[in-house]
CSV table of C-alpha atoms in Angstrom, one decimal:
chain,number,residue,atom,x,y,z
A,1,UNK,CA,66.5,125.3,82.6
A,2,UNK,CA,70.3,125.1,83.3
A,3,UNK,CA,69.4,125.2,87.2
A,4,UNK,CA,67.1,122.2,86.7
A,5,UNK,CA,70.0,120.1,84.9
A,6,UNK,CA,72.2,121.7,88.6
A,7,UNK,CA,70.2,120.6,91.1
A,8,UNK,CA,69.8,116.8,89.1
A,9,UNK,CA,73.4,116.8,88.7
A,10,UNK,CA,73.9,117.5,92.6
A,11,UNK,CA,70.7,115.0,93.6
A,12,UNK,CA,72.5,112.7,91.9
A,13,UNK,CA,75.7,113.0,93.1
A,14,UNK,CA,74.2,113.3,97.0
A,15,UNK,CA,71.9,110.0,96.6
A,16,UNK,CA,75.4,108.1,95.3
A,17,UNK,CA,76.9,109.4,98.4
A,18,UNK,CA,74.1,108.7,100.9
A,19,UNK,CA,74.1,104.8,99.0
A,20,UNK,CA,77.6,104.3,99.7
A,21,UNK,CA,77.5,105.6,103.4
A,22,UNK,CA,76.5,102.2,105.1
A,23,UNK,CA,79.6,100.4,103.6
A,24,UNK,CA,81.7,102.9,104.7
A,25,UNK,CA,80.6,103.0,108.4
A,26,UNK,CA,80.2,99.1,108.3
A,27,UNK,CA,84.4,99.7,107.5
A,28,UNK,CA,85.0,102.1,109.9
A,29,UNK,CA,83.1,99.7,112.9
A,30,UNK,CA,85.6,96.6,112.6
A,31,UNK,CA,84.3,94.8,109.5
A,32,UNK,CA,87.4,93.0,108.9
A,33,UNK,CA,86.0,91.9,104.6
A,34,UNK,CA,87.4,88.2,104.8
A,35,UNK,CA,89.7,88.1,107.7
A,36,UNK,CA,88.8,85.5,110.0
A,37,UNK,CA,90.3,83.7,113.3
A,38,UNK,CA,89.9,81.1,115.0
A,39,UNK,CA,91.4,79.2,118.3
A,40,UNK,CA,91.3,75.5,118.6
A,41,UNK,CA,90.4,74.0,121.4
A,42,UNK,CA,88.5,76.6,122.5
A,43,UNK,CA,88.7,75.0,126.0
A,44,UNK,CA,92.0,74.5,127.1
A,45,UNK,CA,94.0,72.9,130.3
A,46,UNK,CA,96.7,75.2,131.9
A,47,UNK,CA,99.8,74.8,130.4
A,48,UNK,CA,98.3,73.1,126.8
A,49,UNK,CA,99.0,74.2,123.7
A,50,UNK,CA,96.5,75.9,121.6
A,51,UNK,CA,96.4,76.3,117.7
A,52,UNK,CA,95.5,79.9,116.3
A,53,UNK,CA,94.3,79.9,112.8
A,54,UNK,CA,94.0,83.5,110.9
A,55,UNK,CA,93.0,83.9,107.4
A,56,UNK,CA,92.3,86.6,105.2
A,57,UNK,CA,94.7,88.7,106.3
A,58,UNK,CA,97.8,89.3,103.7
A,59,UNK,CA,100.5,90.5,106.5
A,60,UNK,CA,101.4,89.0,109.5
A,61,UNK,CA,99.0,88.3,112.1
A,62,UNK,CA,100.3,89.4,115.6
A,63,UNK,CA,97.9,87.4,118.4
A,64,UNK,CA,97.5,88.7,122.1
A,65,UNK,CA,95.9,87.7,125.1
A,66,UNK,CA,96.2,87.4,128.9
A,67,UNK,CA,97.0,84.1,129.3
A,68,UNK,CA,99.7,83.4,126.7
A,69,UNK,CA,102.8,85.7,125.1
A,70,UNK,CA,102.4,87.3,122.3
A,71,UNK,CA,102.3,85.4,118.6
A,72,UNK,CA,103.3,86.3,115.1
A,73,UNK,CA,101.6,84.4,112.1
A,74,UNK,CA,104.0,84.9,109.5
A,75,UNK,CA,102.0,86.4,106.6
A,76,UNK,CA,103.1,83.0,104.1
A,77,UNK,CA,101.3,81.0,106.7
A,78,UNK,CA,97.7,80.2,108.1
A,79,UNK,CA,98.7,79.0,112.0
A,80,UNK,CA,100.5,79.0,114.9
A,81,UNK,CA,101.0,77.1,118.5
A,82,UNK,CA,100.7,79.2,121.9
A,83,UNK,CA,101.6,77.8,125.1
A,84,UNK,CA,98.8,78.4,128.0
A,85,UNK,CA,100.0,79.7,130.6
A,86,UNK,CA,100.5,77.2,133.8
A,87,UNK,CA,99.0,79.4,136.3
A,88,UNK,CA,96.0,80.6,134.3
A,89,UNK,CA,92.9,80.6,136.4
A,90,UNK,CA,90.6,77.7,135.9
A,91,UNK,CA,87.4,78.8,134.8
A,92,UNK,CA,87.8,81.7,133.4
A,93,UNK,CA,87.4,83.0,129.5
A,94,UNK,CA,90.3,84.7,127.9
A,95,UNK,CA,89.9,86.8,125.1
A,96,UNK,CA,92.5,86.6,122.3
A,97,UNK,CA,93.2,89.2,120.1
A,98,UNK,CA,94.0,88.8,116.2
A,99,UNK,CA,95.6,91.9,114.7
A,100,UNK,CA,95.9,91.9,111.0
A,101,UNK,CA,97.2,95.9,109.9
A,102,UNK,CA,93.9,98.0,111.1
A,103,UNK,CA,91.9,95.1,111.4
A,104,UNK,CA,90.7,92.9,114.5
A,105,UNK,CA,89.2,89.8,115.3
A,106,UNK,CA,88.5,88.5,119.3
A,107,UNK,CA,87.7,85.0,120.5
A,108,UNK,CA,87.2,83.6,123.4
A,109,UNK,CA,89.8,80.9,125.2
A,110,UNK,CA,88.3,79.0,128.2
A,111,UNK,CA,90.4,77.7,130.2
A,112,UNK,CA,89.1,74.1,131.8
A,113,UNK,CA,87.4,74.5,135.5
A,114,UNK,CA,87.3,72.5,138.5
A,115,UNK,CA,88.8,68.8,138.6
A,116,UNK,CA,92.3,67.4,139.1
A,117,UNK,CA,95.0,67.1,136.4
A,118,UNK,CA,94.9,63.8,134.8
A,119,UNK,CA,98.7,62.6,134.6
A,120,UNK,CA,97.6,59.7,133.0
A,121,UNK,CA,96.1,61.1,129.8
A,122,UNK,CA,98.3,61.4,126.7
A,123,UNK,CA,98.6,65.2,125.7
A,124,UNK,CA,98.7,65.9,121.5
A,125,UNK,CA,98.7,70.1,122.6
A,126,UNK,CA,102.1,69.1,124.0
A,127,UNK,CA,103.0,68.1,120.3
A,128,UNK,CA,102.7,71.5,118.5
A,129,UNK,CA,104.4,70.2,115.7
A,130,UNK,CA,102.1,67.0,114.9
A,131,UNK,CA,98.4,68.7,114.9
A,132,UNK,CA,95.6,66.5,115.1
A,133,UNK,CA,94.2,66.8,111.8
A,134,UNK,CA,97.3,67.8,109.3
A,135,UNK,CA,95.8,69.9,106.7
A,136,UNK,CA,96.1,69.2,103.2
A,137,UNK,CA,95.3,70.0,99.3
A,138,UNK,CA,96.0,73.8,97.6
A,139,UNK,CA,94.7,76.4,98.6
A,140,UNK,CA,93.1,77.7,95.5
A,141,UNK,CA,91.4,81.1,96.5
A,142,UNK,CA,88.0,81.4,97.4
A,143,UNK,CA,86.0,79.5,95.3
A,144,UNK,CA,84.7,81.6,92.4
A,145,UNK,CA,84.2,84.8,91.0
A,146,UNK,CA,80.8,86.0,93.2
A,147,UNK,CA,83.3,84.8,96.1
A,148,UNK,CA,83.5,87.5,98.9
A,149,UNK,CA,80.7,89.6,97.1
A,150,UNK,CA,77.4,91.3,98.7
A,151,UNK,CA,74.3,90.4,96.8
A,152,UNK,CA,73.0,93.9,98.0
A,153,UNK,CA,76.4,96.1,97.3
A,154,UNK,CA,76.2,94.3,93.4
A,155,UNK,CA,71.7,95.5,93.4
A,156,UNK,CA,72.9,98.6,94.8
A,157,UNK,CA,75.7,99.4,92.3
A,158,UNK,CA,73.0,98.2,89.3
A,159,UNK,CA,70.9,100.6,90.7
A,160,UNK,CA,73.1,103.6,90.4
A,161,UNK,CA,74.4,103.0,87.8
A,162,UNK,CA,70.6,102.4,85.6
A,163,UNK,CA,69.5,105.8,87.8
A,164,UNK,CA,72.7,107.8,86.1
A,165,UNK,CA,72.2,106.0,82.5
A,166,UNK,CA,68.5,107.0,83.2
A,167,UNK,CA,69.2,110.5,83.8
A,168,UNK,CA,72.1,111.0,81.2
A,169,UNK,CA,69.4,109.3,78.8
A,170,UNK,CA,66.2,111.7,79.9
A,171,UNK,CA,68.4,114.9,80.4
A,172,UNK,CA,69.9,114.4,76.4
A,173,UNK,CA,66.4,113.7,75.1
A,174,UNK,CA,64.6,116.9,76.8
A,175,UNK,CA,67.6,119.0,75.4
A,176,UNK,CA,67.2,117.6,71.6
A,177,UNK,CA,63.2,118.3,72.3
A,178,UNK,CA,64.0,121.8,73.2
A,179,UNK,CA,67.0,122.2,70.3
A,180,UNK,CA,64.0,120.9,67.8
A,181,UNK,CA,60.8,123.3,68.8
């Protein structure tokens, strides 16, 4: 009888294990749980600025790529300005790197193809310091208490947990059967 209650114990203890092994290797392949980046434009002239936006991320940000120096995004903020660099090749897509602690995030940066430079049109990316929309309000966290929550990992959890109430509950009632007879 007490290798019945032994191999329950370790079936139990294996399924938990096998349940939790998805979320695990979902970590381990980049899934970065709320940190997000962006780059705005996306396409860009050579020699514009660029705004890089990271969030999520509760250190600093450092940002890399081949056609700009390197960034930091102070942890206390949200953005940052990078200058493309003048002699980037037209045409071709840049991937920028965000690097928040063990975490990453890519985008791509294209950089505008083909046709002369336009003297004649004003520039806002040569303005870093006035953005094009200014942002504005709190930032208030993430909009409730289900916010950043898997609908599966909460079933899955439920599940567990009733299948180890279930067997606590059916192993105590077989051994107050058997105390009884």
């Amino acid at each position: 009888m007490r290798a019945i209650r032994v191999a329950s114990a370790a079936l139990l203890g294996v399924s938990a294990l096998a349940m939790t092994a998805p979320a695990a290797q979902a970590q381990a392949q980049g899934d970065n749980s709320g940190f997000w980046a962006t780059v705005r434009p996306t396409t860009v002239e050579p020699g514009e600025h660029v705004r890089l936006r990271a969030t999520g991320c509760e250190q600093s940000v450092t940002v890399s790529s081949g056609v700009f120096d390197t960034v930091t995004i102070p942890r206390w903020r949200t953005t940052a300005w990078a200058r493309v660099d003048r002699d980037a090749r037209r045409g071709a897509v840049y991937e920028v790197s965000f690097y928040c602690g063990t975490f990453w995030q890519s985008v791509d940066l294209t950089v505008a193809g083909g046709g002369p430079d336009r003297p004649d049109r004003p520039d806002r990316a040569d303005r870093p310091d006035r953005p094009e929309h200014p942002e504005h309000g709190v930032r208030a966290g993430e909009g409730g208490t289900l916010a950043g929550l898997d609908l599966k990992e909460i079933g899955l959890g439920a599940a567990l947990i009733t299948a180890a109430l279930g067997t606590a509950y059916h192993l105590s009632r077989r051994r107050t059967d058997e105390d009884g007879s």
